[in-house]
Amino acid sequence: MEEKMKIKFLLNKKNIEVEVLPNRRLIDFLRDDLDLIGTKLGCGEGDCGACTVIINGKTANSCLVLAPQVDGKEVITIEGLGDYDKLDSLQQAFIDEGAVQCGFCTPGMLLSAKTLLDENPKPSREEIMRSMSGNLCRCTGYVKIANAIEKVANANN
Amino acid sequence: MEELSVVGKSVIRKDALDKVLGKTRYSADIKMPGMLYVKVLRSTVPHALVQKIDVTVAKALAGVAAVLTADDVPGLNGHGIIIKDEPVLVKDKIRKIGDPLAVVAAETEEIAIQALKHIVVELEELPAVFDAVEAMQDDSPKVHGKSNILAVRKIFKGEIDEAFAAADIVVENVYYTQMQEHSYIEPEAGIAYMDGNQVVIKASTQNTHFDCREVARNLGVPQSRIRMIQAPTGGGFGGKLDVSVQIYLALLAMKTRKPVRLVYSREESIIASTKRHPCRIRYRTAADKQGKLLAVDVEAIADTGAYASYGPAPVTRLAVHATGPYEVPNVRIYAYTVYTNNPTAGAMRGFGVPQAAFAYEQQMDMIAERVGISPLAVRMINSLKKGSKMATGQMIPSGPGISSTLLPAYDKAIQTKALAGYEPSVKKRGYGLGCMFFGVGNTGQPNPAGAFLDLLDDGSANLMVGAADIGQGSNTILAQIVAEELGMDFEDVQVTSADTGVTPDGGATSASRQTYISGNATLLAAKEVKQLLLAEAAALFGVAQDKIVLKNRQVMVVGQESKDGISIKQLITVCRSKGKMTLGHGWFNPSTTALDDETGQGEPYEAYSFGSQVVEVEVDTETGVVEVLNLYAAHDVGQAINPLHVQAQIEGGSIMGLGYGLYEDMKKVEGKIKTSSFATYLIPTSLDIPSIQAIIVEDKADTGPFGAKGLGETSLVPTAAAIANAVYDAVGIRIKSLPITPEKVLRALEETR
Ligand code: FES
Ligand code: FES
């Protein structure tokens, strides 16, 4: 048996201290051990972005990250973005603008959008498109997703 | 027309909130205590006889709960939407790479994978066939039985040979279309467990009642012993119409009496699921000097792969729509569905019609050029419209045909064109048109759907429908229909869908049929409840029933709306006090007739949706890259029940069409898929999309709920064809095979130099 490693990190603003196997993927740790099922597995190869999380302010495909790699870092998943009683403005905009169909890409899309707006509160349409180029969506054709992000950006001053 | 209050409004989707919060539990997110993990052993060769599958070692591994092979299937070892030619687990003959040989349930996923490695398979490889045209030859290896020709759809109308002899213009070409993958982002997955003597399955699917019938047949138990529930489904597009995980899960839940879960990897999803039929279409068109179509003569050969799946149905639909949305007096169509040892082709959004459109729309432009009229003009003079006869002899029941969509799309494009400051360089721009029509529902087959409605004491309602919402939004649309009919708020209607324990059969979420067919069933259920309420209210107010209106949760007498009526809730209380329940049910089956086997004549659909797209492309003559700059997509949906989501369907569908036109290509060598990941099979990303204008056109269908028709597939159909025409407009080359890759463009440019 491989030896487990102790890791400490900030997950959705809460301190986490756990022991994990060195080869445990972050996505499996989140989904299986913590039941944070909002992080989706679409490919497991870094191609679809459904598993996007935010690590130290940057988006990452959690299927390509090993759990020990987040030791000492801050991780945000979709569960940390908002909740029933306090939706993030991006979540509200996705709902209002019709950006959600099957919803499987939605958590990843939202976290990519969140990262974009944190870095660049007033992105151009082109910058919005570029920011989500790592997140595949087969349902929407991306138009309504971009509209939603743009709406939130326009409300930023 | 009375003003609508909920239908026609872009109400917020019922499922959006949980989805943006990441709370929606799709199949792979469901966990149960003691759950076992399932893996499937699949064939790595395309054609072989199985001599032995030895699972002794695998079974004995610690942590393995069960290993099943063909001998463990208690009922029929076969499934399939049209014919049951696909084994649940292969007994004696492998027909494609990916064929399932054994399934394992184990305590962990790792153990299940280990167990697969310990299964010993002995087989004798057979010569295989990977080309549909070759497969039609007498001496080709046979996939099933004595012939690889699974079905031939013939459609004959008029006098074809005379028409060609008399024609001023004849245009003949051969077109090739590729295999396309649905690429839903959620791979197939499901869980099953025993609840008493019932097997409960929750899975990602487009048709629970079909799944239930399949599973019951394979298990050899009554259908009532299977409860098939659709888990929230991350897209389908036709690829989740066939069963995927359901039968394996049911077998293993029965066997182990434990919860079992199976989640496909992306690669397994791509290898095991069906695809869009690759086709070779030989297309001959005859026209007169004015550009009026006289005849079309089409031969389509579709590679359906190793199993029938939906196969013959899309090929039939291809044949029925092969003339395009045009009136053609003389027609001869042969469409062959052919088995090969390739991956199975089945249903995919558009269902054969995108292939046909790629051919017929280029033919139309070539006719226009020969006559010396515009692409717009050739389409307008030939358009089907109310009363004109299609290839099957059916009269188009209503509407002006394509003009109501073509003209607005064209006008929008022209307006934008005038504004674009464009300097020709090595990059050349051009415009192309693509038009389509699409019959709503299954082709000439009964395909009913049902609905149950329970109006509760407090004036809210439970609607139960078999229709699977796979992300397109049917739960929302059907609730809007109930709310509209009963004067309720949208929020008052809760929808339970696609659960064979609770809901009536809704048929497949395919053929763009749920808004129309389940919508009509839902409307009938609401009308039944309404009838009860009206009778009660009429008695209460002492007026005739037709003087009662239900609106804003109130019951009022016509002409006295300002007076205090009573609430619907109060009226229900009156019903209850008399022991009357406010239940409704409805079912709807579109009126169609089967196509004649020999002539293809018949009335295959009750309603038709029309649409037109104009695309502007830029072709880089140095690299061959085609970029779509603008896409104007106008689609007639009868009545947009939820306009925002109609737009979303138009946008999503046309972008899938753009992928089909420019890069998507499921490459395979000797039956082996070479593009089994999103790194190798490219679907459009946010960087690939043009500026899109979705234009909603509403030519109401008398037979649709509030006039609505289907639209799920329509927007994909004409896009690739429009792009091909735009490329010609830009640089004068005709690309007759999909996708339109830079290599093909450069090669064609070379040839013209
Ligand atoms: S699941 Fe991680 S990128 Fe697709
Ligand atoms: S909404 Fe279905 S993949 Fe994006």
Short mmCIF file of N, CA and C in Angstrom, two decimals, chain B residues 388-438:
data_model
loop_
_atom_site.label_atom_id
_atom_site.label_comp_id
_atom_site.label_asym_id
_atom_site.label_seq_id
_atom_site.Cartn_x
_atom_site.Cartn_y
_atom_site.Cartn_z
N SER B 388 -48.78 22.12 -51.62
CA SER B 388 -47.92 21.45 -52.59
C SER B 388 -47.58 20.05 -52.09
N LYS B 389 -47.20 19.22 -53.06
CA LYS B 389 -47.01 17.81 -52.74
C LYS B 389 -45.54 17.47 -52.60
N MET B 390 -45.22 16.81 -51.51
CA MET B 390 -43.84 16.37 -51.35
C MET B 390 -43.62 15.01 -52.04
N ALA B 391 -42.39 14.53 -51.89
CA ALA B 391 -42.03 13.31 -52.62
C ALA B 391 -42.94 12.13 -52.29
N THR B 392 -43.43 12.07 -51.08
CA THR B 392 -44.27 10.94 -50.68
C THR B 392 -45.73 11.15 -51.09
N GLY B 393 -45.99 12.24 -51.78
CA GLY B 393 -47.36 12.51 -52.22
C GLY B 393 -48.18 13.27 -51.20
N GLN B 394 -47.63 13.46 -50.01
CA GLN B 394 -48.39 14.19 -48.99
C GLN B 394 -48.47 15.67 -49.34
N MET B 395 -49.64 16.27 -49.05
CA MET B 395 -49.79 17.71 -49.22
C MET B 395 -49.25 18.39 -47.99
N ILE B 396 -48.47 19.44 -48.19
CA ILE B 396 -47.98 20.22 -47.05
C ILE B 396 -49.20 20.87 -46.38
N PRO B 397 -49.39 20.57 -45.09
CA PRO B 397 -50.65 20.96 -44.45
C PRO B 397 -50.84 22.46 -44.24
N SER B 398 -49.75 23.19 -44.02
CA SER B 398 -49.97 24.61 -43.76
C SER B 398 -48.70 25.40 -44.02
N GLY B 399 -48.86 26.71 -44.10
CA GLY B 399 -47.73 27.61 -44.14
C GLY B 399 -47.18 27.89 -45.52
N PRO B 400 -46.32 28.90 -45.59
CA PRO B 400 -45.75 29.33 -46.87
C PRO B 400 -44.46 28.62 -47.23
N GLY B 401 -44.06 27.58 -46.48
CA GLY B 401 -42.79 26.92 -46.80
C GLY B 401 -41.62 27.74 -46.31
N ILE B 402 -40.56 27.75 -47.13
CA ILE B 402 -39.33 28.38 -46.63
C ILE B 402 -39.34 29.91 -46.68
N SER B 403 -40.28 30.50 -47.44
CA SER B 403 -40.16 31.95 -47.64
C SER B 403 -40.22 32.72 -46.33
N SER B 404 -41.02 32.24 -45.38
CA SER B 404 -41.16 33.00 -44.14
C SER B 404 -39.89 32.98 -43.30
N THR B 405 -38.99 32.06 -43.59
CA THR B 405 -37.71 32.06 -42.88
C THR B 405 -36.58 32.58 -43.76
N LEU B 406 -36.67 32.27 -45.06
CA LEU B 406 -35.57 32.63 -45.96
C LEU B 406 -35.47 34.15 -46.11
N LEU B 407 -36.61 34.79 -46.27
CA LEU B 407 -36.56 36.24 -46.50
C LEU B 407 -36.02 37.00 -45.29
N PRO B 408 -36.49 36.72 -44.08
CA PRO B 408 -35.91 37.44 -42.94
C PRO B 408 -34.42 37.16 -42.74
N ALA B 409 -34.01 35.91 -42.94
CA ALA B 409 -32.58 35.60 -42.78
C ALA B 409 -31.77 36.35 -43.83
N TYR B 410 -32.28 36.36 -45.05
CA TYR B 410 -31.59 37.01 -46.16
C TYR B 410 -31.50 38.52 -45.92
N ASP B 411 -32.63 39.10 -45.48
CA ASP B 411 -32.64 40.55 -45.24
C ASP B 411 -31.63 40.93 -44.17
N LYS B 412 -31.58 40.15 -43.12
CA LYS B 412 -30.62 40.44 -42.05
C LYS B 412 -29.19 40.40 -42.58
N ALA B 413 -28.95 39.39 -43.42
CA ALA B 413 -27.60 39.25 -43.97
C ALA B 413 -27.26 40.44 -44.85
N ILE B 414 -28.22 40.87 -45.66
CA ILE B 414 -27.99 41.99 -46.57
C ILE B 414 -27.70 43.26 -45.77
N GLN B 415 -28.48 43.48 -44.73
CA GLN B 415 -28.27 44.68 -43.92
C GLN B 415 -26.86 44.71 -43.37
N THR B 416 -26.41 43.56 -42.87
CA THR B 416 -25.08 43.52 -42.27
C THR B 416 -24.01 43.70 -43.33
N LYS B 417 -24.28 43.11 -44.48
CA LYS B 417 -23.29 43.15 -45.56
C LYS B 417 -22.98 44.60 -45.94
N ALA B 418 -24.02 45.41 -46.00
CA ALA B 418 -23.84 46.79 -46.38
C ALA B 418 -22.93 47.51 -45.40
N LEU B 419 -22.89 47.04 -44.19
CA LEU B 419 -22.11 47.73 -43.17
C LEU B 419 -20.66 47.25 -43.13
N ALA B 420 -20.42 46.05 -43.59
CA ALA B 420 -19.09 45.47 -43.42
C ALA B 420 -18.08 46.15 -44.33
N GLY B 421 -17.02 46.65 -43.75
CA GLY B 421 -15.96 47.24 -44.56
C GLY B 421 -14.98 46.14 -44.92
N TYR B 422 -15.10 45.61 -46.12
CA TYR B 422 -14.35 44.40 -46.43
C TYR B 422 -13.45 44.63 -47.63
N GLU B 423 -12.17 44.36 -47.45
CA GLU B 423 -11.20 44.49 -48.53
C GLU B 423 -10.74 43.10 -48.94
N PRO B 424 -11.07 42.68 -50.14
CA PRO B 424 -10.61 41.35 -50.54
C PRO B 424 -9.08 41.26 -50.51
N SER B 425 -8.57 40.14 -50.05
CA SER B 425 -7.12 39.96 -49.99
C SER B 425 -6.88 38.48 -50.28
N VAL B 426 -5.94 37.86 -49.58
CA VAL B 426 -5.86 36.41 -49.73
C VAL B 426 -7.07 35.77 -49.05
N LYS B 427 -7.73 36.57 -48.23
CA LYS B 427 -8.96 36.07 -47.59
C LYS B 427 -10.15 36.58 -48.38
N LYS B 428 -10.95 35.63 -48.82
CA LYS B 428 -12.10 36.00 -49.65
C LYS B 428 -13.38 35.64 -48.92
N ARG B 429 -14.33 36.55 -49.04
CA ARG B 429 -15.59 36.31 -48.35
C ARG B 429 -16.70 35.89 -49.30
N GLY B 430 -17.65 35.17 -48.76
CA GLY B 430 -18.80 34.78 -49.57
C GLY B 430 -19.98 34.43 -48.70
N TYR B 431 -21.15 34.42 -49.36
CA TYR B 431 -22.40 34.08 -48.66
C TYR B 431 -22.97 32.77 -49.19
N GLY B 432 -23.64 32.07 -48.32
CA GLY B 432 -24.30 30.86 -48.78
C GLY B 432 -25.64 30.68 -48.08
N LEU B 433 -26.58 30.07 -48.81
CA LEU B 433 -27.89 29.80 -48.25
C LEU B 433 -28.04 28.31 -47.97
N GLY B 434 -28.80 28.03 -46.94
CA GLY B 434 -29.18 26.65 -46.66
C GLY B 434 -30.62 26.64 -46.17
N CYS B 435 -31.45 25.84 -46.81
CA CYS B 435 -32.85 25.77 -46.40
C CYS B 435 -33.20 24.33 -46.05
N MET B 436 -34.25 24.20 -45.26
CA MET B 436 -34.62 22.85 -44.83
C MET B 436 -36.09 22.77 -44.47
N PHE B 437 -36.59 21.56 -44.46
CA PHE B 437 -37.86 21.29 -43.80
C PHE B 437 -37.71 19.98 -43.03
N PHE B 438 -38.60 19.77 -42.11
CA PHE B 438 -38.41 18.63 -41.21
C PHE B 438 -39.77 18.22 -40.66
#
